[in-house]
Each structure stands twice: as C-alpha cells, then as structure tokens.
JSON list of C-alpha atoms in Angstrom, two decimals:
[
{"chain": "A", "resi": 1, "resn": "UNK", "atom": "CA", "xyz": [13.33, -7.69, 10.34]},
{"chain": "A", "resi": 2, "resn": "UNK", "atom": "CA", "xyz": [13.98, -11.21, 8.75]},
{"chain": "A", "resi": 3, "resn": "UNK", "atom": "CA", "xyz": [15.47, -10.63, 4.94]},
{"chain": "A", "resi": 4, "resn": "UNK", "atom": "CA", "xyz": [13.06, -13.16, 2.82]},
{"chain": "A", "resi": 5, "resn": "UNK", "atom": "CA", "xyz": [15.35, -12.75, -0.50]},
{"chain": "A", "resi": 6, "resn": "UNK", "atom": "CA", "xyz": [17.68, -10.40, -1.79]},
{"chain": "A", "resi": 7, "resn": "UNK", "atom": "CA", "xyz": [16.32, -9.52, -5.68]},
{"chain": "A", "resi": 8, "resn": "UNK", "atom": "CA", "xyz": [18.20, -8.92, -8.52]},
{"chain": "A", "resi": 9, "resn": "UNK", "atom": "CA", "xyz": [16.47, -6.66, -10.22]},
{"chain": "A", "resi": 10, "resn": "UNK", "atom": "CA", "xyz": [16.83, -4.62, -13.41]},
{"chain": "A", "resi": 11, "resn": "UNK", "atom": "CA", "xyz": [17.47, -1.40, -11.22]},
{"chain": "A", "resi": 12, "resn": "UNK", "atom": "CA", "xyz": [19.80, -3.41, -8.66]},
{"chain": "A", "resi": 13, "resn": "UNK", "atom": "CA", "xyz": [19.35, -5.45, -5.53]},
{"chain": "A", "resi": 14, "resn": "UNK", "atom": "CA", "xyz": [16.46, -4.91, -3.53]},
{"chain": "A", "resi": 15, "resn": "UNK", "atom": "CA", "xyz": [14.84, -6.08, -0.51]},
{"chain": "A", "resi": 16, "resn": "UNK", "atom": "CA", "xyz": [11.82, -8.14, 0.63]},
{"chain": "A", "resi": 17, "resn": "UNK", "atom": "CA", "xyz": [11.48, -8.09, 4.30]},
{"chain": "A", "resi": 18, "resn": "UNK", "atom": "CA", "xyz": [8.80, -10.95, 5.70]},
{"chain": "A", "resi": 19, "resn": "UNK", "atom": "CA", "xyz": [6.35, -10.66, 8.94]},
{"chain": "A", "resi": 20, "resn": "UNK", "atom": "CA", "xyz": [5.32, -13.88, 8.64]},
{"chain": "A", "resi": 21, "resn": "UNK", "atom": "CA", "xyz": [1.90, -15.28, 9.82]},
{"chain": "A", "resi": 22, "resn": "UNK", "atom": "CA", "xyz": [2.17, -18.58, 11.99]},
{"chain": "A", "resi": 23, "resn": "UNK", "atom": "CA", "xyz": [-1.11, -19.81, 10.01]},
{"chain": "A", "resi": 24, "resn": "UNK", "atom": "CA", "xyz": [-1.20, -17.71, 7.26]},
{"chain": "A", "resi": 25, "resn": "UNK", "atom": "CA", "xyz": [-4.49, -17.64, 5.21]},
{"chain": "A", "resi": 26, "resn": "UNK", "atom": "CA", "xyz": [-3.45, -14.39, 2.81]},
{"chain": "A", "resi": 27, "resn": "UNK", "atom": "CA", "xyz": [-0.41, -12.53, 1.51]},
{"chain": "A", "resi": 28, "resn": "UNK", "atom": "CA", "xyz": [0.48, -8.66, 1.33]},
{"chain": "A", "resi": 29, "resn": "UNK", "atom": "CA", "xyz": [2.75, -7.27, -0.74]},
{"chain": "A", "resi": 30, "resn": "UNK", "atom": "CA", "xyz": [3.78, -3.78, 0.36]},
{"chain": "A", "resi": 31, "resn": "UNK", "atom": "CA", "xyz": [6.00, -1.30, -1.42]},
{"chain": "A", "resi": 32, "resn": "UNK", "atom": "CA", "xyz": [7.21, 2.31, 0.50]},
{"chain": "A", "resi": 33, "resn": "UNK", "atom": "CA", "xyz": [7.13, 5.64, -1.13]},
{"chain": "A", "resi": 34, "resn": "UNK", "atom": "CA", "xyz": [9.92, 7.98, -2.42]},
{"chain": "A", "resi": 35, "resn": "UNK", "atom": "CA", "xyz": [10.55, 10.17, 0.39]},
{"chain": "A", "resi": 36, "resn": "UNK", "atom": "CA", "xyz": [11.43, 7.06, 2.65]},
{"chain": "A", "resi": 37, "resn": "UNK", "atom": "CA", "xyz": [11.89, 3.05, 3.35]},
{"chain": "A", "resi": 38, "resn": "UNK", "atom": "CA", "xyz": [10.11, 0.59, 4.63]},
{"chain": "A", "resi": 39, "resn": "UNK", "atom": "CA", "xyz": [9.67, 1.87, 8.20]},
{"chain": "A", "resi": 40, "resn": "UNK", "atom": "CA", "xyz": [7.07, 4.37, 8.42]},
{"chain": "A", "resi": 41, "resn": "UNK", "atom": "CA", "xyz": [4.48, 4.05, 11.14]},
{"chain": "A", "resi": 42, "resn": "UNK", "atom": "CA", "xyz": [1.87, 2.50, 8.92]},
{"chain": "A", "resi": 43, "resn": "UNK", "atom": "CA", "xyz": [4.17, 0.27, 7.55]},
{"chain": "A", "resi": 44, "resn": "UNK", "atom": "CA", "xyz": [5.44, -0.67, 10.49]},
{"chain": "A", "resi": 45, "resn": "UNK", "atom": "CA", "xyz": [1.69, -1.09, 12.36]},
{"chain": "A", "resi": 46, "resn": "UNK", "atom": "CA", "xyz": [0.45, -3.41, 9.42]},
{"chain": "A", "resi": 47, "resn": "UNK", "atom": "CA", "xyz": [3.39, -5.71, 9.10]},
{"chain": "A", "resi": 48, "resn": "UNK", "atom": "CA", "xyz": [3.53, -5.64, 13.31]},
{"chain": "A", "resi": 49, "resn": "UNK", "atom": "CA", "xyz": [-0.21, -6.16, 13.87]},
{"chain": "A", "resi": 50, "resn": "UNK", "atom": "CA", "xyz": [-1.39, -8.45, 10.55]},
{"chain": "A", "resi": 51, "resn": "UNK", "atom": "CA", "xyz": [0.35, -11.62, 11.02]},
{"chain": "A", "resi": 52, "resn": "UNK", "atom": "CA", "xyz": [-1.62, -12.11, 14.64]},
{"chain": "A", "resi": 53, "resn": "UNK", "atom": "CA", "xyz": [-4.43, -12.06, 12.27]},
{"chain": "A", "resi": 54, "resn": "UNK", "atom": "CA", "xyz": [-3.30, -14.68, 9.95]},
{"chain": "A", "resi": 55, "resn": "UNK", "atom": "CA", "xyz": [-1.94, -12.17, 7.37]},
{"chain": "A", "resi": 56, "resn": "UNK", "atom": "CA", "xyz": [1.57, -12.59, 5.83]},
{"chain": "A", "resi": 57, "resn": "UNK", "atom": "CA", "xyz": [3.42, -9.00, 4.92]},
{"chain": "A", "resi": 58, "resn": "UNK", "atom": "CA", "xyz": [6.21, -8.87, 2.62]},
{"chain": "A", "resi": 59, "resn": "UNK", "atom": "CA", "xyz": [7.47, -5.37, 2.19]},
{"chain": "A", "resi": 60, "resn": "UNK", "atom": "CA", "xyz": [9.72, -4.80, -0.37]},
{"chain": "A", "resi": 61, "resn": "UNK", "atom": "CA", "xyz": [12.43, -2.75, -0.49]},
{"chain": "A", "resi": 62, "resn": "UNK", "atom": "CA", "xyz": [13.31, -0.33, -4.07]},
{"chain": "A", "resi": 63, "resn": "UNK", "atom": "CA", "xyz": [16.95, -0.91, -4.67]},
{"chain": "A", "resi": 64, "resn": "UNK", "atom": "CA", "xyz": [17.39, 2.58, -4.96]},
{"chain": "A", "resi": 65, "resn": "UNK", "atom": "CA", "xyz": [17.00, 2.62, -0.97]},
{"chain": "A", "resi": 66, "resn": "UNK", "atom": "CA", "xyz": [19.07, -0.55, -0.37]},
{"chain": "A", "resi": 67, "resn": "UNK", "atom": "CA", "xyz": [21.86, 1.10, -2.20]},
{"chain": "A", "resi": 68, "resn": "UNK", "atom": "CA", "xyz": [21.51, 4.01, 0.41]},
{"chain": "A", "resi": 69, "resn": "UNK", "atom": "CA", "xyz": [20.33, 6.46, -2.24]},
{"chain": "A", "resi": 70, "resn": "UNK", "atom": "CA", "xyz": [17.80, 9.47, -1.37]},
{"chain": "A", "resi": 71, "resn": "UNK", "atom": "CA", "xyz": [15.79, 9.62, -4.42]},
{"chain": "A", "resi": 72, "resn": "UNK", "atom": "CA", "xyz": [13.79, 7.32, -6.21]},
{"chain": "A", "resi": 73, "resn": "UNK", "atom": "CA", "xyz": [14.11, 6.55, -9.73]},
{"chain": "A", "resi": 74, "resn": "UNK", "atom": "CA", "xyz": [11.40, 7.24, -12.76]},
{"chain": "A", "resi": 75, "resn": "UNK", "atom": "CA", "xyz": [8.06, 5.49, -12.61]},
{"chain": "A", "resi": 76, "resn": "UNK", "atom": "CA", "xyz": [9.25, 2.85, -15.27]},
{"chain": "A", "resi": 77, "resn": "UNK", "atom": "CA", "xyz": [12.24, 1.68, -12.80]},
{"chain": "A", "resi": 78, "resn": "UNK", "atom": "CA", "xyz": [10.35, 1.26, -9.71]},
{"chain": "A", "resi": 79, "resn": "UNK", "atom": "CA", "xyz": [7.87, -0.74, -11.55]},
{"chain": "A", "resi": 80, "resn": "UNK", "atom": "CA", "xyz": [10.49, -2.88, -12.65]},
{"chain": "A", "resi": 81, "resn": "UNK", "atom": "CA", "xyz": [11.84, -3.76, -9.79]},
{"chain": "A", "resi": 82, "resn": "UNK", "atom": "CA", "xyz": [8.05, -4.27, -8.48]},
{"chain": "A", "resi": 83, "resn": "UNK", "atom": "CA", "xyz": [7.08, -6.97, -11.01]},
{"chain": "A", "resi": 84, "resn": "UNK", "atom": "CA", "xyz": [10.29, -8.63, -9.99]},
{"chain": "A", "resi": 85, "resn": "UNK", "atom": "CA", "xyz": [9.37, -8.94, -6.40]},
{"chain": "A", "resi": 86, "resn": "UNK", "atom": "CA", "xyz": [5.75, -9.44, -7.06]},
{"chain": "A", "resi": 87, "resn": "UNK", "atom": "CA", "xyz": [6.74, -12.68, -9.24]},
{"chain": "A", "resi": 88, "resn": "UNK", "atom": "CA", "xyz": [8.71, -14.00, -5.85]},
{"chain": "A", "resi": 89, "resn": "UNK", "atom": "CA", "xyz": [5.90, -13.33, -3.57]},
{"chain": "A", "resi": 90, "resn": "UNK", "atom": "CA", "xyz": [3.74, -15.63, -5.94]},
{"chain": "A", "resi": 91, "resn": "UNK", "atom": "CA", "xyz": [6.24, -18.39, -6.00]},
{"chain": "A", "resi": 92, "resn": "UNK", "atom": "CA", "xyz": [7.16, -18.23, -2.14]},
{"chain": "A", "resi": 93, "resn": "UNK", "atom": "CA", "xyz": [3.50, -18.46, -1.18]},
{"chain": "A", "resi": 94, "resn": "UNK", "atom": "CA", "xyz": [1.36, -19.76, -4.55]},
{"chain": "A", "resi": 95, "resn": "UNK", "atom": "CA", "xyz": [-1.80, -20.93, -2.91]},
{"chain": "A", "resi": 96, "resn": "UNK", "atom": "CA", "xyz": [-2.57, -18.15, -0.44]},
{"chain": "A", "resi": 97, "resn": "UNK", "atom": "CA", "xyz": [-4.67, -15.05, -1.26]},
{"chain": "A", "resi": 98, "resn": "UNK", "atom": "CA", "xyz": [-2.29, -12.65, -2.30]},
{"chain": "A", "resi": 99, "resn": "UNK", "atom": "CA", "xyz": [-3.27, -9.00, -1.63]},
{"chain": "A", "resi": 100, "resn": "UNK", "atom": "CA", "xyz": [-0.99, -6.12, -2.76]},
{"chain": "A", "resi": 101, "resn": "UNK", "atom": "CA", "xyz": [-0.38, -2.38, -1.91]},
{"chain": "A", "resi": 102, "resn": "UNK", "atom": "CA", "xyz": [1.67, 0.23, -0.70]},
{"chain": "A", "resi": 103, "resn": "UNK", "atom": "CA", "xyz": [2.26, 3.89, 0.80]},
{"chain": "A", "resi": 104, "resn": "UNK", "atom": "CA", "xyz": [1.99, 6.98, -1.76]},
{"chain": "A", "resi": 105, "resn": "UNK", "atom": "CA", "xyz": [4.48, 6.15, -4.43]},
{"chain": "A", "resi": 106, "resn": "UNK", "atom": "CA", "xyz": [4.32, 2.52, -3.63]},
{"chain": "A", "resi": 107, "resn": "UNK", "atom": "CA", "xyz": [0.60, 2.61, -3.81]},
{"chain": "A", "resi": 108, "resn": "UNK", "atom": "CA", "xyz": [0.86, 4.29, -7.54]},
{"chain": "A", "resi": 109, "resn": "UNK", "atom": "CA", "xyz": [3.07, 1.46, -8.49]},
{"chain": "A", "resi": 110, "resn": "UNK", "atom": "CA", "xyz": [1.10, -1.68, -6.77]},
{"chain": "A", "resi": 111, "resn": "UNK", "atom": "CA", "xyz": [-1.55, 0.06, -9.00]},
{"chain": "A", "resi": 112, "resn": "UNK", "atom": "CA", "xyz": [0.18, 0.56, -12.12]},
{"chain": "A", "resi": 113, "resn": "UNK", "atom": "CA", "xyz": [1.50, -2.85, -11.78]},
{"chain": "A", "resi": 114, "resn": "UNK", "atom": "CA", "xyz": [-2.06, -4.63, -11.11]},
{"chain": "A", "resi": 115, "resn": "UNK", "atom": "CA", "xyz": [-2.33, -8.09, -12.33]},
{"chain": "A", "resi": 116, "resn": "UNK", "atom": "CA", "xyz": [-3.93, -11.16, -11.99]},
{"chain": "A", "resi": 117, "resn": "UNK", "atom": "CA", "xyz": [-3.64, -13.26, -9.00]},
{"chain": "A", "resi": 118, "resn": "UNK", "atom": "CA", "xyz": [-3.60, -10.48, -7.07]},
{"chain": "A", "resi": 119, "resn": "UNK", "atom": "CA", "xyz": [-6.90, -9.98, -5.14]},
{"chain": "A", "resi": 120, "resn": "UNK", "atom": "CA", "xyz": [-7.32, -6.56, -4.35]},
{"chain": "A", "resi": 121, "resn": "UNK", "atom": "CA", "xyz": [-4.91, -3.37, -3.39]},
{"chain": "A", "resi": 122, "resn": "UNK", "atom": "CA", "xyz": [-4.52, -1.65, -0.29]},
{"chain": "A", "resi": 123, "resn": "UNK", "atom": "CA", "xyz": [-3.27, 2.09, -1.27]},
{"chain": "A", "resi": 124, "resn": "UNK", "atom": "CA", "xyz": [-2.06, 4.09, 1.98]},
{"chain": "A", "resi": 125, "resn": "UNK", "atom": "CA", "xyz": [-1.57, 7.88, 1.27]},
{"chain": "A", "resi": 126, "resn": "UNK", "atom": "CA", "xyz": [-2.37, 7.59, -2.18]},
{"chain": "A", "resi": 127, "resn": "UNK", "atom": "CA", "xyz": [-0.89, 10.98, -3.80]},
{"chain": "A", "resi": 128, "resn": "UNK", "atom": "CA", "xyz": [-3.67, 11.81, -6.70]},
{"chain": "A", "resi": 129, "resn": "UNK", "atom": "CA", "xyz": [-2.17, 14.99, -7.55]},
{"chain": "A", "resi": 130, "resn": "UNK", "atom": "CA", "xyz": [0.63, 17.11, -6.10]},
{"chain": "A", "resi": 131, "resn": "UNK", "atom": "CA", "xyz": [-0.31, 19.53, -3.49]},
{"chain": "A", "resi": 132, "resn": "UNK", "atom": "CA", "xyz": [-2.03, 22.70, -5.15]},
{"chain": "A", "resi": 133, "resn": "UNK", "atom": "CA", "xyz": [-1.67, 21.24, -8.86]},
{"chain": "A", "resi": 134, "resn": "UNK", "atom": "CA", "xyz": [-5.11, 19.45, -9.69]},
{"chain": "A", "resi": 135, "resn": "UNK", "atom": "CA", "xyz": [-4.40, 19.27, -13.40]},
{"chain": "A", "resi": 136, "resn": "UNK", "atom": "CA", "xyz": [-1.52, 17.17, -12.66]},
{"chain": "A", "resi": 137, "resn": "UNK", "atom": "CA", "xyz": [-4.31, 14.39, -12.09]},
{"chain": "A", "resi": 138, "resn": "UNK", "atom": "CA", "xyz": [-3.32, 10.15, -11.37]},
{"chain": "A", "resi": 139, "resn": "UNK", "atom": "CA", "xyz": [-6.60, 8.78, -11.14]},
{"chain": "A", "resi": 140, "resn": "UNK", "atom": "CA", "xyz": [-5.62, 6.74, -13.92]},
{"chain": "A", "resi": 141, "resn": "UNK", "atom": "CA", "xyz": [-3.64, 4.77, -12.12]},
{"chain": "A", "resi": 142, "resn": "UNK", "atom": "CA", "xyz": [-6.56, 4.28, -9.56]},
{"chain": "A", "resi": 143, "resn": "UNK", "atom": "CA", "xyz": [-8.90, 3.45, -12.51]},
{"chain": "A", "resi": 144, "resn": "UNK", "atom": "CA", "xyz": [-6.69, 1.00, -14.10]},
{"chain": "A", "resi": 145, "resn": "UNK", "atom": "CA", "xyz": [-7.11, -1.65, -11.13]},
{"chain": "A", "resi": 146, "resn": "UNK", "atom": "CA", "xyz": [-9.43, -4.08, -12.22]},
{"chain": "A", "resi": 147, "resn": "UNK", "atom": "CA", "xyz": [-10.13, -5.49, -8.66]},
{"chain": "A", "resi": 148, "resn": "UNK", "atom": "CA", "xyz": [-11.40, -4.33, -5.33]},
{"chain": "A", "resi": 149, "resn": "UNK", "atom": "CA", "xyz": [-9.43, -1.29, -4.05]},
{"chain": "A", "resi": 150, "resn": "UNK", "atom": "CA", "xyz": [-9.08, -0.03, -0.36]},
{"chain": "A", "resi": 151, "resn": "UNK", "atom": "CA", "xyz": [-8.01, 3.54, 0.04]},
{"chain": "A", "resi": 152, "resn": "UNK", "atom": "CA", "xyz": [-6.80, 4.81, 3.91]},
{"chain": "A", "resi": 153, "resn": "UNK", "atom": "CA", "xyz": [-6.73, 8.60, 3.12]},
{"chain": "A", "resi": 154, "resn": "UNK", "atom": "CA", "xyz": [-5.66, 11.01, 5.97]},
{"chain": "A", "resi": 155, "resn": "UNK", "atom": "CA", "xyz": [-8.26, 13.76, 6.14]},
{"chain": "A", "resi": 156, "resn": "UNK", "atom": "CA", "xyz": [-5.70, 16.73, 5.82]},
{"chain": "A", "resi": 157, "resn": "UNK", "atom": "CA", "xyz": [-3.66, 14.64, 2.67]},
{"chain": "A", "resi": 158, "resn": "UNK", "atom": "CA", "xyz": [-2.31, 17.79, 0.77]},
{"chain": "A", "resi": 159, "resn": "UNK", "atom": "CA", "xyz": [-2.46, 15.49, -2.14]},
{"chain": "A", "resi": 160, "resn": "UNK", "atom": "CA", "xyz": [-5.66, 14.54, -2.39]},
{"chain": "A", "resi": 161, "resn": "UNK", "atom": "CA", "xyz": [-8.13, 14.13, 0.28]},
{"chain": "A", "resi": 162, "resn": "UNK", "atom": "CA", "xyz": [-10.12, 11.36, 1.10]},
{"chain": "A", "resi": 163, "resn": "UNK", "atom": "CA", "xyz": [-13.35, 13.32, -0.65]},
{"chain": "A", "resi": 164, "resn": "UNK", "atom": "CA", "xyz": [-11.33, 14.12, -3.53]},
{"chain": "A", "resi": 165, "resn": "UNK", "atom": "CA", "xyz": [-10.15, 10.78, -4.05]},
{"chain": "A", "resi": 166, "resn": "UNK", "atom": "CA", "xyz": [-13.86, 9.48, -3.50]},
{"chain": "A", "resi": 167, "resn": "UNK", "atom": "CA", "xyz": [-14.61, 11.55, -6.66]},
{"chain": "A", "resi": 168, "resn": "UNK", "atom": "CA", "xyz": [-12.29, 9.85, -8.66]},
{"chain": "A", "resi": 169, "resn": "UNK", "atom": "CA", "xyz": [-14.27, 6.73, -9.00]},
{"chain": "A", "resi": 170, "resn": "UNK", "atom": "CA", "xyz": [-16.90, 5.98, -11.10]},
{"chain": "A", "resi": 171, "resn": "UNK", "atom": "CA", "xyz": [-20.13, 4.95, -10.16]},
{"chain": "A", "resi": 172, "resn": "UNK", "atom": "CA", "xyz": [-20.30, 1.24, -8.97]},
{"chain": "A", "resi": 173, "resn": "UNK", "atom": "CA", "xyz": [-16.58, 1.22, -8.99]},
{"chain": "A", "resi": 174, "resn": "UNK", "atom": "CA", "xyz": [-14.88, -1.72, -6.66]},
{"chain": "A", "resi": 175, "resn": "UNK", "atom": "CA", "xyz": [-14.04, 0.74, -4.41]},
{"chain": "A", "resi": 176, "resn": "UNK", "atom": "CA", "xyz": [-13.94, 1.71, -0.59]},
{"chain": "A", "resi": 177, "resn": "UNK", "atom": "CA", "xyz": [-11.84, 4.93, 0.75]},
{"chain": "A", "resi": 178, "resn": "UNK", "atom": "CA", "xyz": [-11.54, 5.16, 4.70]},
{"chain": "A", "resi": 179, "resn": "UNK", "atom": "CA", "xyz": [-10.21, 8.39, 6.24]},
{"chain": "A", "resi": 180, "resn": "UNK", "atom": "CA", "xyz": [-7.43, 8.48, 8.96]},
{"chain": "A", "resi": 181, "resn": "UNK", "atom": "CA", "xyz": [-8.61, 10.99, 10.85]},
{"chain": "A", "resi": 182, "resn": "UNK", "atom": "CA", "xyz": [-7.06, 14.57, 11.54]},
{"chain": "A", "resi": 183, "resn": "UNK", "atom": "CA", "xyz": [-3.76, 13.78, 9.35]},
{"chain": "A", "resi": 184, "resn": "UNK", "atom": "CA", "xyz": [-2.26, 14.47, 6.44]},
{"chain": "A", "resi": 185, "resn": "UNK", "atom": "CA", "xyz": [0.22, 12.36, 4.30]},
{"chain": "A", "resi": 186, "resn": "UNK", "atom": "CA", "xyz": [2.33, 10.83, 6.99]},
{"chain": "A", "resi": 187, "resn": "UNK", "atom": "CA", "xyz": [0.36, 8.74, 9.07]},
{"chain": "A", "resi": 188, "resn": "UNK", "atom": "CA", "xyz": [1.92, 8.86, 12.31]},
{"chain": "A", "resi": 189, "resn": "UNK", "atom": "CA", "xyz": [1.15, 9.82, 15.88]},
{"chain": "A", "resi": 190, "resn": "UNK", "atom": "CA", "xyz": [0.82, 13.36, 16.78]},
{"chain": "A", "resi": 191, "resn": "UNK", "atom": "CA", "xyz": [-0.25, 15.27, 20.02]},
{"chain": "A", "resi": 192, "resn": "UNK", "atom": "CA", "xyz": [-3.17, 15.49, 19.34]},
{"chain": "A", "resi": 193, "resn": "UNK", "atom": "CA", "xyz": [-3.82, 11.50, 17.02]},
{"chain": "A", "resi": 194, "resn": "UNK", "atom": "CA", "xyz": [-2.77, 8.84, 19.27]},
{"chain": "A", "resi": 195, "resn": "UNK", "atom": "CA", "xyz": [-0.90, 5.60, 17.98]},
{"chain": "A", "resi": 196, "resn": "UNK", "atom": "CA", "xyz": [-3.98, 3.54, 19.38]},
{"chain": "A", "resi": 197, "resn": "UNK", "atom": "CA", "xyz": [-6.61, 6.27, 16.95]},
{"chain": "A", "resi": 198, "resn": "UNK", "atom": "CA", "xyz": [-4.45, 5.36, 13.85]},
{"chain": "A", "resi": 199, "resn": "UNK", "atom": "CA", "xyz": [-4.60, 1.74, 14.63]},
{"chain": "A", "resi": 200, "resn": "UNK", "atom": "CA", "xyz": [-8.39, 1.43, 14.58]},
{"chain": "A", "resi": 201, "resn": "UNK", "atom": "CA", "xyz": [-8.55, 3.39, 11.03]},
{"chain": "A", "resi": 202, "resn": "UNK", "atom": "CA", "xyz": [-6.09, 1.28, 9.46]},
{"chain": "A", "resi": 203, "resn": "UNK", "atom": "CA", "xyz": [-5.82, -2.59, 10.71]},
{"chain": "A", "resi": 204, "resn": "UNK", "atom": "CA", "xyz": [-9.70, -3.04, 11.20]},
{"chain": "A", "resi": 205, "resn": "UNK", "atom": "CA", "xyz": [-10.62, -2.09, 7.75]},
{"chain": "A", "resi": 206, "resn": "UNK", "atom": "CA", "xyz": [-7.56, -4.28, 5.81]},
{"chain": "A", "resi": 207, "resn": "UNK", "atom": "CA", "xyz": [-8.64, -6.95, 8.23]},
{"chain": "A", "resi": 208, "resn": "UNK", "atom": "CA", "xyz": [-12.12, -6.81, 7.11]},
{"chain": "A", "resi": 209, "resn": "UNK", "atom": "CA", "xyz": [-11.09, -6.05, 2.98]},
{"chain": "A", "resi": 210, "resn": "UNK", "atom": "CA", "xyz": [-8.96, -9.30, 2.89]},
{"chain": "A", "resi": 211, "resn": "UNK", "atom": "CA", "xyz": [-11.56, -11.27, 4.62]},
{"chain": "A", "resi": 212, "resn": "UNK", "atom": "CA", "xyz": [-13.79, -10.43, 1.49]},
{"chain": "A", "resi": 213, "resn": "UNK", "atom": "CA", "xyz": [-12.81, -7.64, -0.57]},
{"chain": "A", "resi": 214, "resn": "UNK", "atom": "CA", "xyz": [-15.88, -7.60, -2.41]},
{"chain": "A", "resi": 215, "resn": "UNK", "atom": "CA", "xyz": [-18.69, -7.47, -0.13]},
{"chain": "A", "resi": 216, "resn": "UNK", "atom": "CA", "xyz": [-16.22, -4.81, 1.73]},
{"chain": "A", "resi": 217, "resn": "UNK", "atom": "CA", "xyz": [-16.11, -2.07, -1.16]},
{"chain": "A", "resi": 218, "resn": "UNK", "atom": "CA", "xyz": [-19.65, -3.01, -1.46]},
{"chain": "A", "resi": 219, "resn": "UNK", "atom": "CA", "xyz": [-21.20, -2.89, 2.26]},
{"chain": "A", "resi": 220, "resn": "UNK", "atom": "CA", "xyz": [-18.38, -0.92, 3.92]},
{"chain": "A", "resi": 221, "resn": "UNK", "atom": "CA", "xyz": [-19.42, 2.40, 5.66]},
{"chain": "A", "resi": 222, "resn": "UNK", "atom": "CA", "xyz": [-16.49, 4.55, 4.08]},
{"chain": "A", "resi": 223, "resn": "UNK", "atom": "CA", "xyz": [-16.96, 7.45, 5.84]}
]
C-alpha cells in the first residue's frame, strides 16, 4: 500500500495510504473504526475496486493505530487528527470531487467533521447506538451533514439496522441507506455471503452516489 504522507498531527503521526486512479475524476477520503485499521474487507474492496472506476481512495490512518496502540482515543482526538488529513487530501488533489467517509467510528467522525468542499459521505457500518442501548442515540451526527449521505448498513448491524437508521432521517432528508445483506457490523465474507454478494451491495451504489449524489439519494431504490 503506497504511503501518500506521513501527518503530524495533534494526536501524533498518522497515515494516509493512496489507491490511486490512473484518470481520476473524484476523491475519497476514508477513515477505519476503533476496533481495527485500515484493512477490513470493505475497506479493502473499495480502495481495490474504485480506482478502475476513476475513483481516487485515500484512507487514513488514526495515529493511535500507527503507533501500534489497541484503543482509540476520545471523539475530540480522532477528529483532530481527521481535519488534519482532510486539509491534505484537498491540497494533494484541489480540483477533483472530493467525497468523504468511513467504517463505524470513522463514519461518525467523517460526519462530525463535515465541511465544505466535500461532496457527500459514504458511512459503512454506521454505529447509531450501541447494541441494546437505544437511548444512547448518534443520529446527530447523521443529521449534522449538510450534503448527500450514503449509508451501506448490514441487515443484522447490532447497532443499528438499516430500518432503524432509515428512521433517523427526516423527511426529504439527502439521504439514501442500502443494506448489505445477511450481515451484521463486519462486512466480510461468510459461508453463507460470498465476497462477490458483498461486492454488488457496496461498489455499485458508491459508484452510482459519486457519479451524482443528488439525483442518487433522490431516485435510488434503497431497499
């Protein structure tokens, strides 16, 4: 994985990692959750698939996980380090759409950190609540995005279903929620869900969001 920078951040150093488009015509800027790196399947299938699309992924790396530590930081830190990486992507590659998101935690802070250039947001596993605590409630952070969203929910998500997370949004709301079907947070192959089945409910509807992420939340089937 080709190291675009090394970031000095408030928190430390961390990481942005480039799959790089030959002709790119967009950017995404992709931040991993708390319980793990940059590697997952999903994270792995967009920034493998994508740039034979024409779409540029830069995932970044928390410095908590480039210094080899196992737990994330506060909110406040990880966003931090976020706006630090987000301000590279726009100088590397000012002029190109630039699209961000991320998986679970890194999906709550592309969303907390929403801002102007940015597009649109891509949140993967988005954790609205943890499992069994409702009260506990981050649709805030949903509602606060001022742009076109894309949600890719596994149907069994102990922290929030696709269905629940539909409910969140107001009606109207720049929104579009696909499920991944017959999994739960981690969105990787199983027996019984192929590679090839999570494939098909991931890359075709970020393809289609950052070819026009209006008319997507507003035509898409999200079923």
């Amino acid at each position: 994985m080709p190291v675009i920078a090394e970031l000095e951040t408030p928190q430390g150093v961390g990481r942005l990692v480039l799959s790089d488009a030959e002709d790119p015509r967009a950017v995404l800027l992709f931040g991993h959750g708390a319980g793990g790196g940059i590697d997952s399947h999903d994270q792995e299938l967009l920034a493998r698939v994508l740039p034979g699309s024409g779409v540029t992924v830069v995932r970044f790396e928390q410095p908590w996980r480039t210094a080899g530590r196992r737990v994330a930081g506060p909110p406040k830190t990880l966003d931090a380090a976020w706006r630090v990486a987000l301000a590279r992507v726009e100088q590397e590659f000012a002029g190109l759409p630039l699209f961000v998101g991320g998986r679970s935690a890194g999906a709550r802070v592309a969303c907390r950190c929403f801002a102007p250039p940015v597009l649109g947001v891509v949140a993967v596993s988005f954790p609205l609540n943890p499992p069994g605590r409702p009260e506990k409630s981050r649709a805030a952070e949903l509602e606060r995005v001022d742009a076109p969203m894309l949600v890719l929910q596994g149907e069994r998500d102990p922290f929030g279903g696709p269905d629940e997370v539909r409910a969140t949004f107001a009606s109207g709301a720049l929104r579009a929620v696909r499920v991944v079907p017959g999994l739960g947070h981690e969105l990787k192959p199983t027996k019984l869900i192929s590679a090839e089945v999570i494939e098909d409910a991931i890359i075709e509807p970020v393809l289609k969001f950052i070819d026009g992420p209006l008319d997507y939340v507003r035509t898409a089937d999200v079923g």
